[in-house]
Amino acid sequence: MTAPTTPLLVVDDLRTVFHTARGAVRAVDGVSFTVARGETLGLVGESGSGKSVLGRTVMGLIATGATTTVTGSVLLDGQDVHGLSRGRRRRLWGPEVAMVFQDPMTSLNPVKRVGTHLTETLRRHLDCSRAEARDRAVDLLRQVGIPEPARRLRQYPHELSGGMRQRVVIAIALACDPRLLIADEPTTALDVTVQQQILDLLGSLVEERSMAMVLVSHDLGAVAGRTDRVQVMYAGRTVESGRTRDVFAAPRHPYTEALLASIPQLDAPPHTVLRAIEGTPPDMARPPAGCRFAPRCAVRHDDCAGAMPALVPLSMPLSVGSPAASYDREVACHHPTTSAAFAAPGGPDGR
Amino acid sequence: MLAPDTRAAHPRRTLLLTGLPLLVAGLALAGWAFTTEVVVTIVRMLLLAAGVLAAIAGLGKVAHAVCGRAVDVVLWLGIGWLTFILGAAILAPWLPLGNHDDAVAGLTAPIFAQPGDGYLLGTNNYGLDVFSRAIHGARTSILVALLAVLIGTTVGGLVGMVSGFVRGTTDRLVGIVSNSLLAVPPLILLIALGTVLDPSVRSIAFALSLLTIPSMVRLARANTITVAEREFVLAARALGASRMRLLRREILPNVVLPVLSLAVVMISVLIVAEASLSFLGIGIQPPQPTWGNMIAEGQGGVMEEHPYIVVVPSVCLFLTVFSFNLLGEKAQARWDTRSAKL
Ligand SMILES: Nc1ncnc2c1ncn2[C@@H]1O[C@H](COP(=O)(O)OP(=O)(O)OP(=O)(O)O)[C@@H](O)[C@H]1O
Ligand SMILES: [Mg+2]
């Protein structure tokens, strides 16, 4: 056991390169972050920005192989995930770290009963009897808010609604009490009312179990108010990170600002035009030179296409009243935005 | 309101009224064509076929009227035939059947007795009972085909699954071997094996299984690749399942149905292959009967004199192969969307 003061997860300069027929796809290109015990980190970015690949590489599901190269390091509770043997790494999955997948329609085996999914995992990791596993499974289903858990155990995935299935997926992920839960867009495939319920459920489960969570989403709005910190990704790189409250109050990267502007605000006057971000994310096999966001950036300067901006710590702005030492905030931009965001009306917390 | 009832009853009655006469007339025509001596053989055959088709069409209408919805009577007739022939084949040793393979005892029996004269389907040139031989022949033919399919499905299915799951070098090697097997014409392969192996049920089954393995490998491999890419396999891996476990618990249950549907179709192919081998004299040896060597008894002018010698095993072969094919196709349409689309 490492001292509880060390972070649970330390990711350092992680890079995932897929060698494809079209050339090297740098899906994750130098990402670093830490997650403290019990902390919730939001990982936000558009479709294709490498969030899923990052999540899977952090777990070690994607590792160096015939067509993939992973460099950098991932320390999970002090263990170097990519330095472990395949068997040892496999033993982390379940009790140390677990994942909730995007689409509950495809992440459950259609020919296996809900109960089998749960008891198999339980019995494999906890070495318990059939009856004990069943009792625990019922208990888990109850914890994720599934009514009549005993009956659900005997059902097949297709007999459940999308929201119920995602609850089952969450229950399976929680079966071995992981310290870290990676939720990869857990609500994208669900309809809006159910999205809120699932996010609230995840929030309360994380709190009850003092589990750490990486909540991946393409929606800043889903992350606001539910995470301690956010990290905004663009084309495989981090463009901005900081405490959720600070980032929402004062986005410093034009991309974050644009993402924020595309969230509908309840208190905005009617008929306010939502600003979508022009253009599409770059082809990861041929990323543009310099700042990768430059071709789509509204406040582009001439030097933006020249050098790639490094991720640099920001000093505390005067208008945010937090002590200087705890202001951990980074941005990768040659010309971070300032005034506009500070003066912007509308709730700083997004909701 | 009575209207819906009468409307529902009316087409039922018409169905019954057209179906029953069609069935009876068809059966009568077929029966007459089968026994009559008045017209030449070719016309008799045509009339017989027409009668059977009419009877099936009539039966379809009657079944529709009785069940209240369209029924696939051909499929049900096929299932009925398979139940009969499989049941008879399994129970053959305990049924009161005539002498099927004891040539010495056959010396005292009439040879080439016509069907009916004390022998349901007549006797052959050794005085052996053709009906009994057809049933015992079914036993051998179906046993050989089932054994071969069992071997082929197990070996081919496992190899295909593993090769589709691990990919890489293993997959390439398996591909080369199974493509080479596919490149050899099956009959030549069988004849070559037939000259080396002794003609027992076991070795014929082994030789025939070589025919099924390559296509089984292909099907299992293709299905495995599709299933392995699905997210639930990744999800199971993310919960710490070993590769062995992924194969057994996640992939196998999703691959087994398409593979079994192909296996049913394979049975009919292998029954034909076994019959061809035995017909050529390199399969099961007489006097042990199989449909193939029973048909071969018609060679050398026998068939012209005593057509039933060939007709009985041929009809059995035809009906069995036809029924297995029907069943296999239904199974594939239901469970194997990949090959059904091909
Ligand atoms: N196995 C692979 N081989 C090659 N390229 C890949 C592979 N997996 C992902 N990529 C590429 O990596 C990039 C990032 O993909 P990723 O799935 O991580 O995006 P994402 O941010 O999760 O998007 P979404 O919101 O759609 O889930 C994409 O351009 C994708 O094409
Ligand atoms: Mg994704």
XYZ file of C-alpha atoms and ligand atoms in Angstrom:
725
model
C 0.000 0.000 0.000
C 1.348 3.367 -0.951
C 0.742 6.360 1.235
C -2.708 7.808 0.636
C -1.159 11.154 -0.227
C 0.308 9.911 -3.511
C -2.090 10.206 -6.429
C -3.950 7.046 -7.477
C -3.206 7.523 -11.150
C -0.230 9.293 -12.691
C -0.143 9.489 -16.469
C 3.028 10.931 -17.890
C 3.575 11.954 -21.505
C 1.452 9.105 -22.799
C 1.501 8.508 -26.545
C -0.464 5.906 -28.498
C 0.444 5.453 -32.126
C -1.434 3.080 -34.437
C 0.553 1.944 -37.436
C -2.013 1.697 -40.195
C -1.912 1.404 -43.960
C -2.456 5.181 -44.120
C 0.538 5.846 -41.940
C 1.036 6.412 -38.231
C -2.131 7.587 -36.467
C -1.120 9.485 -33.342
C -4.381 9.028 -31.475
C -2.900 10.123 -28.144
C 0.059 12.422 -28.471
C 1.726 13.313 -25.215
C -0.936 13.501 -22.517
C -0.171 13.829 -18.796
C -2.487 14.031 -15.836
C -2.973 12.791 -12.316
C -6.056 11.624 -10.491
C -6.074 11.713 -6.703
C -7.855 9.084 -4.646
C -11.583 9.708 -4.683
C -11.251 12.486 -7.220
C -13.332 12.803 -10.373
C -11.650 13.994 -13.530
C -13.606 15.013 -16.616
C -12.011 14.284 -19.958
C -13.674 16.364 -22.634
C -13.237 16.697 -26.366
C -14.962 16.307 -29.679
C -15.523 12.956 -31.354
C -12.210 11.628 -32.618
C -10.043 13.592 -30.197
C -8.632 10.358 -28.775
C -10.575 10.112 -25.513
C -11.480 6.442 -25.843
C -7.987 5.506 -26.953
C -6.587 7.434 -23.983
C -8.935 5.670 -21.573
C -8.066 2.260 -22.961
C -4.353 2.973 -22.981
C -4.526 4.126 -19.376
C -6.109 0.808 -18.467
C -3.589 -1.106 -20.539
C -6.273 -2.559 -22.802
C -4.346 -0.939 -25.615
C -0.670 -1.776 -25.232
C 2.376 -1.978 -27.426
C 1.882 -4.715 -29.991
C 2.254 -5.568 -33.649
C 0.415 -2.494 -34.919
C 0.467 -0.248 -31.875
C 3.185 1.619 -30.001
C 2.591 3.017 -26.536
C 5.210 5.241 -24.907
C 5.185 7.257 -21.711
C 4.037 5.814 -18.427
C 0.886 5.066 -16.504
C 1.287 4.529 -12.769
C -1.795 3.046 -11.190
C -1.431 2.966 -7.443
C 2.331 2.897 -7.904
C 2.349 0.093 -10.482
C 3.562 0.779 -13.992
C 0.637 -0.594 -16.017
C 2.586 -0.891 -19.261
C 5.613 -2.435 -17.569
C 3.646 -5.362 -16.121
C 3.376 -8.765 -17.767
C 0.129 -9.459 -19.559
C -1.093 -11.729 -16.772
C -0.286 -9.255 -13.996
C -1.918 -6.436 -15.914
C -5.031 -8.523 -16.373
C -5.270 -8.910 -12.612
C -5.593 -5.127 -12.259
C -8.754 -5.147 -14.342
C -11.696 -5.476 -12.050
C -10.294 -4.884 -8.560
C -8.076 -1.873 -9.392
C -9.615 -0.275 -12.444
C -12.802 -0.940 -14.397
C -14.443 0.612 -17.411
C -17.986 1.548 -18.358
C -18.412 1.555 -22.104
C -20.218 3.977 -24.340
C -22.951 1.799 -25.757
C -24.793 -0.590 -23.426
C -26.407 -2.170 -26.497
C -23.082 -3.634 -27.561
C -21.134 -4.013 -24.343
C -23.238 -6.902 -23.020
C -23.046 -10.350 -24.575
C -26.456 -10.997 -26.199
C -26.442 -14.718 -25.420
C -25.591 -14.390 -21.723
C -28.043 -13.608 -18.966
C -27.565 -10.488 -16.875
C -26.868 -12.679 -13.859
C -24.183 -14.664 -15.665
C -22.351 -11.481 -16.593
C -22.232 -10.494 -12.942
C -21.584 -13.815 -11.244
C -18.837 -14.810 -13.667
C -16.883 -11.698 -12.848
C -17.546 -12.023 -9.142
C -16.558 -15.657 -8.950
C -13.419 -15.136 -10.988
C -12.093 -12.360 -8.817
C -13.516 -13.010 -5.393
C -13.347 -16.797 -5.377
C -16.780 -17.188 -3.811
C -19.493 -19.820 -4.095
C -22.331 -19.714 -6.575
C -24.868 -18.696 -3.948
C -22.665 -15.952 -2.515
C -22.023 -14.587 -5.987
C -25.738 -14.526 -6.664
C -26.462 -12.657 -3.457
C -23.775 -10.124 -4.247
C -25.148 -9.746 -7.774
C -28.624 -8.988 -6.429
C -27.073 -6.503 -4.050
C -25.111 -4.797 -6.831
C -28.177 -4.482 -9.025
C -30.029 -2.933 -6.123
C -27.213 -0.446 -5.575
C -27.423 0.745 -9.187
C -31.146 1.284 -8.777
C -32.587 -1.668 -10.674
C -36.018 -2.709 -9.413
C -36.742 -6.421 -8.885
C -33.052 -7.380 -9.079
C -33.644 -11.095 -8.561
C -35.876 -11.275 -11.612
C -33.498 -9.195 -13.739
C -30.704 -11.668 -13.124
C -32.515 -14.225 -15.246
C -33.159 -11.843 -18.144
C -31.149 -11.422 -21.311
C -29.717 -8.002 -22.227
C -32.223 -7.473 -25.037
C -35.073 -7.659 -22.537
C -33.872 -4.490 -20.795
C -34.132 -0.846 -21.807
C -31.038 1.174 -22.647
C -30.904 2.895 -19.284
C -31.363 -0.399 -17.427
C -28.603 -1.987 -19.470
C -26.223 0.828 -18.691
C -27.043 0.339 -15.011
C -26.189 -3.330 -15.428
C -22.913 -2.393 -17.122
C -22.123 -0.100 -14.209
C -22.982 -2.836 -11.724
C -20.613 -5.211 -13.517
C -17.847 -2.627 -13.488
C -18.365 -2.100 -9.751
C -18.467 -5.839 -8.997
C -14.891 -6.035 -7.749
C -14.848 -2.665 -5.990
C -12.346 -0.910 -8.260
C -10.434 2.089 -6.953
C -10.675 3.776 -10.328
C -13.615 3.775 -12.700
C -13.143 4.925 -16.265
C -16.518 5.854 -17.705
C -16.135 6.253 -21.462
C -19.055 8.419 -22.556
C -21.449 6.368 -20.432
C -24.502 8.346 -21.532
C -23.907 9.148 -25.183
C -26.085 6.300 -26.430
C -28.970 7.050 -24.050
C -31.799 9.521 -24.291
C -31.598 12.791 -22.451
C -33.734 12.085 -19.389
C -31.902 8.831 -18.768
C -28.532 10.567 -19.225
C -29.112 12.694 -16.144
C -30.106 9.676 -14.057
C -27.051 7.676 -15.063
C -24.696 10.585 -14.409
C -26.288 11.188 -11.011
C -26.010 7.486 -10.225
C -22.324 7.465 -11.123
C -21.810 10.560 -9.003
C -23.416 9.062 -5.938
C -21.684 5.684 -6.344
C -18.319 7.386 -6.618
C -19.027 9.321 -3.472
C -20.300 6.324 -1.468
C -17.322 4.190 -2.334
C -14.783 7.045 -2.346
C -13.757 5.737 -5.724
C -11.867 7.821 -8.255
C -13.428 8.304 -11.661
C -12.384 9.499 -15.073
C -15.560 10.671 -16.766
C -15.064 10.864 -20.503
C -17.510 12.981 -22.440
C -17.822 15.094 -25.532
C -20.200 17.301 -23.600
C -18.767 19.898 -21.248
C -22.233 20.314 -19.821
C -22.311 16.706 -18.580
C -19.018 17.218 -16.815
C -19.836 20.529 -15.168
C -20.823 20.198 -11.539
C -20.025 16.478 -11.504
C -16.246 16.555 -11.671
C -13.504 18.044 -9.542
C -11.208 18.758 -12.440
C -11.478 18.812 -16.211
C -9.014 18.196 -18.947
C -9.943 19.340 -22.436
C -8.494 17.319 -25.299
C -8.079 18.228 -28.920
C -6.547 15.974 -31.595
C -4.787 13.705 -29.114
C -3.354 16.498 -26.972
C -4.392 18.336 -23.842
C -5.313 21.927 -24.621
C -6.440 23.014 -21.191
C -6.842 21.604 -17.715
C -7.806 22.871 -14.321
C -10.402 22.704 -11.623
C -13.824 22.453 -13.189
C -15.047 25.598 -11.478
C -12.059 27.632 -12.702
C -12.200 26.351 -16.247
C -15.887 27.072 -16.547
C -15.494 30.496 -15.005
C -12.642 31.497 -17.220
C -11.736 29.274 -20.167
C -8.316 30.257 -21.415
C -8.080 28.200 -24.596
C -10.180 29.285 -27.588
C -11.258 25.648 -28.050
C -12.592 25.389 -24.497
C -14.304 28.686 -24.957
C -15.920 27.480 -28.160
C -17.055 24.239 -26.469
C -18.582 26.242 -23.633
C -20.348 28.516 -26.055
C -21.971 25.504 -27.685
C -23.704 24.392 -24.462
C -27.307 25.552 -24.232
C -27.730 27.830 -21.187
C -31.001 27.808 -19.287
C -30.669 31.408 -18.223
C -29.727 32.704 -21.659
C -32.326 34.884 -23.352
C -34.598 33.015 -25.797
C -33.376 32.692 -29.390
C -29.752 33.042 -28.377
C -27.772 31.460 -31.210
C -25.608 28.561 -30.045
C -22.180 28.752 -31.555
C -21.067 25.531 -33.189
C -17.374 25.114 -33.880
C -16.658 25.535 -37.578
C -14.830 22.786 -39.457
C -13.886 19.269 -38.409
C -11.123 17.821 -36.220
C -7.882 17.120 -38.096
C -6.943 13.791 -39.647
C -4.802 12.203 -36.951
C -2.561 10.576 -39.540
C -1.652 14.027 -40.906
C -2.068 16.609 -38.141
C -1.498 20.252 -39.092
C 1.803 21.882 -38.156
C 1.854 24.162 -35.151
C -1.218 24.457 -32.979
C -3.627 21.728 -34.092
C -6.638 23.886 -33.417
C -5.295 26.832 -35.421
C -7.129 26.035 -38.692
C -10.468 26.266 -36.842
C -9.568 28.916 -34.312
C -11.564 32.143 -34.329
C -8.723 34.193 -32.831
C -5.879 32.718 -34.865
C -2.624 34.655 -35.051
C 0.129 34.347 -37.640
C 2.497 32.422 -35.386
C -0.098 29.776 -34.487
C 0.736 27.559 -37.465
C 4.443 27.781 -36.657
C 5.350 26.095 -33.387
C 3.257 23.689 -31.358
C 2.241 25.437 -28.127
C 3.415 23.674 -24.974
C 1.144 23.074 -22.006
C 2.195 25.714 -19.481
C 0.948 26.414 -15.960
C -1.029 29.601 -15.585
C -0.683 32.077 -12.828
C -3.758 32.864 -10.789
C -5.939 35.608 -12.185
C -6.872 38.241 -9.622
C -10.586 37.803 -10.135
C -10.594 34.188 -8.946
C -10.381 34.104 -5.228
C -8.460 30.935 -4.590
C -5.071 30.696 -2.914
C -2.229 30.891 -5.401
C -0.638 27.588 -4.391
C -3.694 25.472 -5.176
C -4.395 27.103 -8.490
C -3.410 24.223 -10.731
C -4.277 25.303 -14.181
C -2.569 24.666 -17.498
C -3.198 25.765 -21.044
C -1.551 25.072 -24.376
C -2.062 28.210 -26.438
C 0.198 30.905 -27.837
C -2.467 33.516 -27.190
C -4.686 32.441 -24.296
C -7.963 34.285 -24.200
C -8.552 36.520 -21.232
C -10.956 39.367 -20.896
C -13.970 38.144 -22.853
C -14.561 35.113 -20.715
C -14.122 36.950 -17.462
C -16.732 39.452 -18.426
C -19.096 36.870 -19.862
C -22.479 36.754 -18.194
C -24.139 33.438 -17.401
C -23.490 30.935 -14.657
C -19.880 30.018 -14.083
C -20.826 26.481 -13.178
C -22.749 25.802 -16.349
C -25.766 24.549 -14.434
C -70.570 -8.654 -35.232
C -70.382 -11.830 -37.246
C -68.650 -10.325 -40.231
C -65.046 -11.045 -39.207
C -65.921 -14.652 -38.413
C -67.573 -15.380 -41.711
C -64.792 -13.620 -43.548
C -62.240 -15.745 -41.734
C -64.210 -18.953 -42.190
C -64.912 -18.415 -45.855
C -61.341 -18.699 -47.223
C -60.816 -21.613 -44.868
C -63.678 -23.480 -46.411
C -62.473 -22.699 -49.947
C -58.991 -23.835 -49.000
C -60.361 -27.078 -47.660
C -62.651 -27.555 -50.655
C -59.835 -27.071 -53.172
C -57.127 -28.710 -51.074
C -58.767 -32.018 -50.251
C -59.731 -32.988 -53.830
C -56.286 -31.929 -55.017
C -54.665 -34.111 -52.376
C -56.839 -37.123 -53.148
C -56.532 -36.728 -56.920
C -52.768 -36.292 -56.652
C -52.388 -39.406 -54.536
C -54.644 -41.381 -56.872
C -52.724 -40.261 -59.941
C -49.391 -41.093 -58.323
C -50.651 -44.510 -57.192
C -52.048 -45.353 -60.590
C -48.893 -44.214 -62.381
C -46.825 -46.311 -59.987
C -48.667 -49.554 -60.628
C -50.053 -49.313 -64.152
C -48.504 -51.146 -67.090
C -50.581 -49.352 -69.703
C -48.268 -46.432 -70.544
C -44.523 -46.326 -71.214
C -42.109 -45.764 -68.331
C -41.219 -42.152 -69.092
C -44.864 -41.098 -69.117
C -45.439 -43.038 -65.893
C -42.607 -41.128 -64.249
C -44.008 -37.784 -65.373
C -47.481 -38.688 -64.154
C -46.049 -39.886 -60.858
C -44.181 -36.601 -60.347
C -47.269 -34.590 -61.271
C -49.364 -36.624 -58.839
C -46.895 -36.135 -55.985
C -46.685 -32.383 -56.625
C -50.458 -32.085 -56.747
C -50.777 -34.046 -53.517
C -48.225 -31.768 -51.800
C -50.029 -28.645 -53.045
C -53.330 -30.074 -51.809
C -51.808 -30.974 -48.465
C -50.506 -27.405 -48.164
C -54.009 -25.997 -48.606
C -55.520 -28.475 -46.167
C -52.846 -27.687 -43.590
C -53.453 -23.968 -44.119
C -57.155 -24.478 -43.561
C -56.643 -26.603 -40.463
C -53.955 -24.470 -38.784
C -55.410 -21.154 -39.901
C -52.104 -19.943 -41.378
C -49.705 -20.871 -44.173
C -47.637 -23.946 -43.282
C -44.388 -24.985 -44.919
C -45.607 -28.533 -45.654
C -42.510 -29.456 -47.626
C -40.372 -28.710 -44.573
C -42.701 -30.702 -42.357
C -42.749 -33.604 -44.798
C -38.948 -33.439 -44.760
C -38.870 -33.477 -40.979
C -41.334 -36.377 -41.030
C -39.161 -38.353 -43.435
C -36.027 -37.681 -41.376
C -37.780 -38.772 -38.204
C -38.894 -41.980 -39.917
C -35.575 -42.849 -41.512
C -33.464 -41.892 -38.497
C -35.783 -43.768 -36.161
C -35.723 -46.848 -38.386
C -31.955 -46.631 -38.789
C -31.374 -46.408 -35.046
C -33.815 -49.214 -34.243
C -32.864 -51.430 -37.217
C -31.262 -54.280 -35.203
C -34.379 -54.664 -33.093
C -36.968 -54.360 -35.856
C -38.491 -57.470 -37.426
C -36.663 -56.855 -40.714
C -35.689 -59.433 -43.318
C -32.221 -60.737 -44.065
C -30.036 -57.820 -45.114
C -26.472 -59.148 -45.366
C -26.290 -62.932 -44.873
C -25.579 -64.174 -48.390
C -25.533 -67.816 -47.247
C -29.044 -67.593 -45.805
C -29.999 -65.738 -48.979
C -29.275 -68.901 -50.985
C -32.568 -70.354 -49.882
C -34.528 -67.176 -50.634
C -35.850 -66.269 -54.089
C -33.617 -63.862 -55.992
C -35.024 -60.748 -57.656
C -38.414 -61.294 -56.038
C -40.764 -58.531 -57.160
C -41.891 -56.048 -54.516
C -44.929 -57.437 -52.795
C -44.324 -61.166 -53.306
C -43.744 -61.847 -49.623
C -41.024 -59.174 -49.594
C -42.163 -55.591 -49.120
C -39.669 -54.163 -51.602
C -38.441 -57.388 -53.198
C -35.058 -59.099 -53.003
C -31.758 -58.615 -54.807
C -29.520 -60.995 -56.723
C -28.384 -62.721 -53.485
C -31.913 -63.107 -52.227
C -31.422 -60.379 -49.630
C -34.429 -58.304 -48.545
C -34.242 -54.868 -50.246
C -36.405 -53.106 -47.647
C -34.254 -54.390 -44.829
C -31.138 -53.414 -46.775
C -32.488 -49.900 -47.331
C -33.000 -49.456 -43.584
C -29.640 -50.956 -42.655
C -28.120 -48.923 -45.488
C -29.568 -45.792 -43.900
C -27.869 -46.844 -40.688
C -24.466 -47.000 -42.349
C -24.863 -43.994 -44.638
C -26.179 -41.690 -41.939
C -23.727 -42.957 -39.334
C -20.791 -42.279 -41.651
C -22.092 -38.817 -42.532
C -22.831 -37.897 -38.906
C -19.443 -39.117 -37.697
C -17.684 -37.187 -40.434
C -19.645 -34.017 -39.710
C -18.971 -34.401 -36.006
C -15.226 -34.666 -36.612
C -15.277 -31.888 -39.212
C -17.333 -29.510 -37.094
C -15.315 -30.027 -33.944
C -11.905 -29.835 -35.573
C -12.793 -27.236 -38.195
C -14.823 -25.139 -35.781
C -12.116 -25.090 -33.126
C -9.295 -24.396 -35.567
C -11.307 -21.651 -37.250
C -12.231 -20.036 -33.950
C -8.701 -20.047 -32.609
C -7.238 -18.812 -35.863
C -9.797 -16.025 -36.141
C -9.184 -15.035 -32.537
C -5.390 -15.020 -32.345
C -4.861 -13.910 -35.985
C -1.229 -13.351 -36.959
C 1.008 -16.201 -38.072
C -1.316 -18.955 -36.859
C -4.112 -17.498 -38.913
C -1.974 -17.303 -42.036
C -0.810 -20.912 -41.656
C -4.350 -22.153 -41.108
C -5.439 -20.171 -44.173
C -2.766 -21.795 -46.339
C -3.601 -25.317 -45.167
C -7.360 -24.950 -45.542
C -7.037 -23.294 -48.941
C -4.790 -26.141 -50.096
C -7.381 -28.656 -48.956
C -10.031 -26.717 -50.864
C -7.836 -26.696 -53.972
C -7.809 -30.514 -54.249
C -10.896 -31.789 -56.116
C -12.900 -33.666 -53.479
C -13.530 -36.803 -55.508
C -9.833 -37.189 -56.315
C -8.948 -36.655 -52.669
C -11.472 -39.309 -51.650
C -10.299 -41.814 -54.259
C -6.708 -41.249 -53.199
C -7.629 -41.780 -49.552
C -9.851 -44.721 -50.493
C -6.899 -46.562 -51.980
C -4.827 -46.052 -48.836
C -7.380 -46.553 -46.073
C -9.263 -49.753 -45.373
C -12.933 -49.400 -46.265
C -14.384 -49.341 -42.739
C -16.982 -46.953 -41.370
C -14.324 -45.267 -39.258
C -11.849 -44.541 -42.022
C -14.506 -43.484 -44.522
C -15.830 -41.054 -41.916
C -12.317 -39.737 -41.372
C -11.765 -39.284 -45.113
C -15.092 -37.503 -45.535
C -14.425 -35.214 -42.588
C -11.459 -33.836 -44.521
C -13.994 -32.473 -47.002
C -15.861 -30.508 -44.365
C -12.945 -29.134 -42.378
C -11.886 -26.304 -44.734
C -15.343 -24.802 -45.091
C -15.960 -25.185 -41.350
C -12.670 -23.412 -40.648
C -13.667 -20.588 -42.942
C -17.116 -20.144 -41.470
C -15.990 -20.363 -37.856
C -13.095 -18.006 -38.531
C -15.243 -15.391 -40.286
C -17.837 -15.471 -37.519
C -15.175 -15.327 -34.819
C -13.584 -12.260 -36.379
C -16.930 -10.461 -36.432
C -17.754 -11.422 -32.855
C -14.264 -10.680 -31.518
C -14.548 -7.092 -32.714
C -17.762 -6.531 -30.806
C -17.573 -4.411 -27.718
C -18.746 -7.033 -25.231
C -15.561 -8.993 -25.860
C -13.501 -5.928 -25.004
C -15.740 -5.334 -21.998
C -15.141 -8.880 -20.766
C -11.409 -8.413 -21.306
C -11.553 -5.186 -19.316
C -12.892 -7.232 -16.413
C -9.863 -9.456 -16.432
C -11.104 -12.434 -18.474
C -8.277 -14.544 -19.904
C -8.069 -15.272 -23.614
C -9.180 -18.853 -23.046
C -12.185 -17.570 -21.167
C -13.027 -15.003 -23.840
C -13.013 -17.760 -26.452
C -15.086 -20.139 -24.383
C -17.591 -17.818 -22.761
C -17.926 -14.851 -25.121
C -17.094 -16.074 -28.610
C -18.072 -19.753 -28.694
C -21.754 -19.186 -27.758
C -22.047 -16.652 -30.569
C -20.329 -18.837 -33.173
C -21.917 -22.168 -32.383
C -25.297 -21.607 -34.070
C -24.031 -20.600 -37.526
C -21.533 -23.455 -37.404
C -24.253 -25.961 -36.504
C -26.475 -24.738 -39.323
C -23.687 -25.357 -41.800
C -23.159 -28.772 -40.218
C -26.741 -29.770 -41.072
C -26.197 -28.828 -44.721
C -22.892 -30.710 -44.622
C -24.639 -33.906 -43.551
C -26.476 -34.031 -46.859
C -23.311 -33.316 -48.842
C -21.530 -36.127 -47.034
C -24.359 -38.615 -47.512
C -23.987 -38.007 -51.248
C -20.195 -38.260 -51.033
C -20.389 -41.530 -49.124
C -22.885 -42.883 -51.663
C -20.528 -41.934 -54.504
C -17.616 -43.696 -52.849
C -19.598 -46.844 -52.168
C -21.034 -46.746 -55.676
C -17.500 -46.675 -57.042
C -16.661 -49.653 -54.853
C -14.075 -47.881 -52.701
C -16.434 -47.161 -49.818
C -18.266 -49.619 -47.613
C -18.036 -53.084 -49.189
C -21.030 -55.316 -49.917
C -22.744 -57.323 -48.582
C -22.851 -54.673 -45.808
C -25.474 -52.378 -47.349
C -25.208 -48.648 -47.946
C -27.366 -46.689 -50.364
C -24.362 -46.204 -52.635
C -23.487 -49.846 -53.079
C -27.173 -50.764 -53.336
C -27.482 -48.432 -56.328
C -24.345 -50.020 -57.767
C -26.137 -53.389 -57.769
C -28.217 -52.035 -60.635
C -25.212 -52.012 -62.943
C -24.863 -54.489 -65.788
C -28.420 -54.599 -67.068
C -30.050 -55.343 -63.688
C -31.733 -51.974 -63.484
C -33.562 -52.430 -66.790
C -34.959 -55.772 -65.606
C -35.579 -54.920 -61.967
C -35.864 -51.146 -61.584
C -36.776 -51.325 -57.861
C -33.195 -52.453 -57.064
C -32.054 -48.908 -57.961
C -35.241 -46.982 -57.285
C -35.497 -47.889 -53.580
C -32.041 -46.696 -52.462
C -32.164 -43.715 -54.841
C -35.469 -42.496 -53.436
C -34.171 -42.920 -49.878
C -31.020 -40.996 -50.773
C -32.940 -38.283 -52.544
C -35.480 -37.743 -49.766
C -32.853 -37.749 -47.032
C -30.499 -35.340 -48.786
C -33.377 -33.112 -49.777
C -34.710 -33.009 -46.212
C -31.344 -32.284 -44.612
C -30.784 -29.505 -47.137
C -34.148 -27.947 -46.376
C -33.516 -28.129 -42.669
C -30.009 -26.715 -43.013
C -31.181 -23.831 -45.141
C -33.880 -22.953 -42.644
C -31.324 -23.071 -39.838
C -28.894 -20.880 -41.756
C -31.530 -18.325 -42.629
C -32.366 -18.121 -38.967
C -28.977 -18.309 -37.270
C -26.280 -17.503 -39.746
C -26.987 -14.150 -41.297
C -23.570 -14.126 -42.934
C -23.854 -17.141 -45.192
C -27.572 -16.621 -45.748
C -26.703 -13.290 -47.334
C -24.001 -14.779 -49.562
N -7.258 0.573 -33.589
C -7.092 1.750 -34.233
N -6.326 1.819 -35.342
C -6.175 2.991 -35.986
N -6.707 4.156 -35.609
C -7.485 4.164 -34.511
C -7.717 2.960 -33.768
N -8.517 3.264 -32.727
C -8.780 4.582 -32.817
N -8.155 5.134 -33.878
C -8.192 6.542 -34.266
O -7.859 7.307 -33.143
C -8.594 8.523 -33.137
C -9.230 8.736 -31.797
O -10.265 7.801 -31.606
P -11.133 7.719 -30.279
O -12.040 6.563 -30.447
O -10.244 7.716 -29.103
O -11.944 9.060 -30.306
P -12.979 9.586 -29.220
O -12.459 10.864 -28.726
O -13.246 8.524 -28.232
O -14.250 9.856 -30.093
P -15.784 9.498 -29.805
O -16.345 10.677 -29.074
O -16.362 9.359 -31.161
O -15.820 8.237 -29.019
C -9.588 8.450 -34.268
O -9.097 9.260 -35.325
C -9.569 7.004 -34.674
O -9.753 6.881 -36.049
Mg -14.934 7.269 -27.743
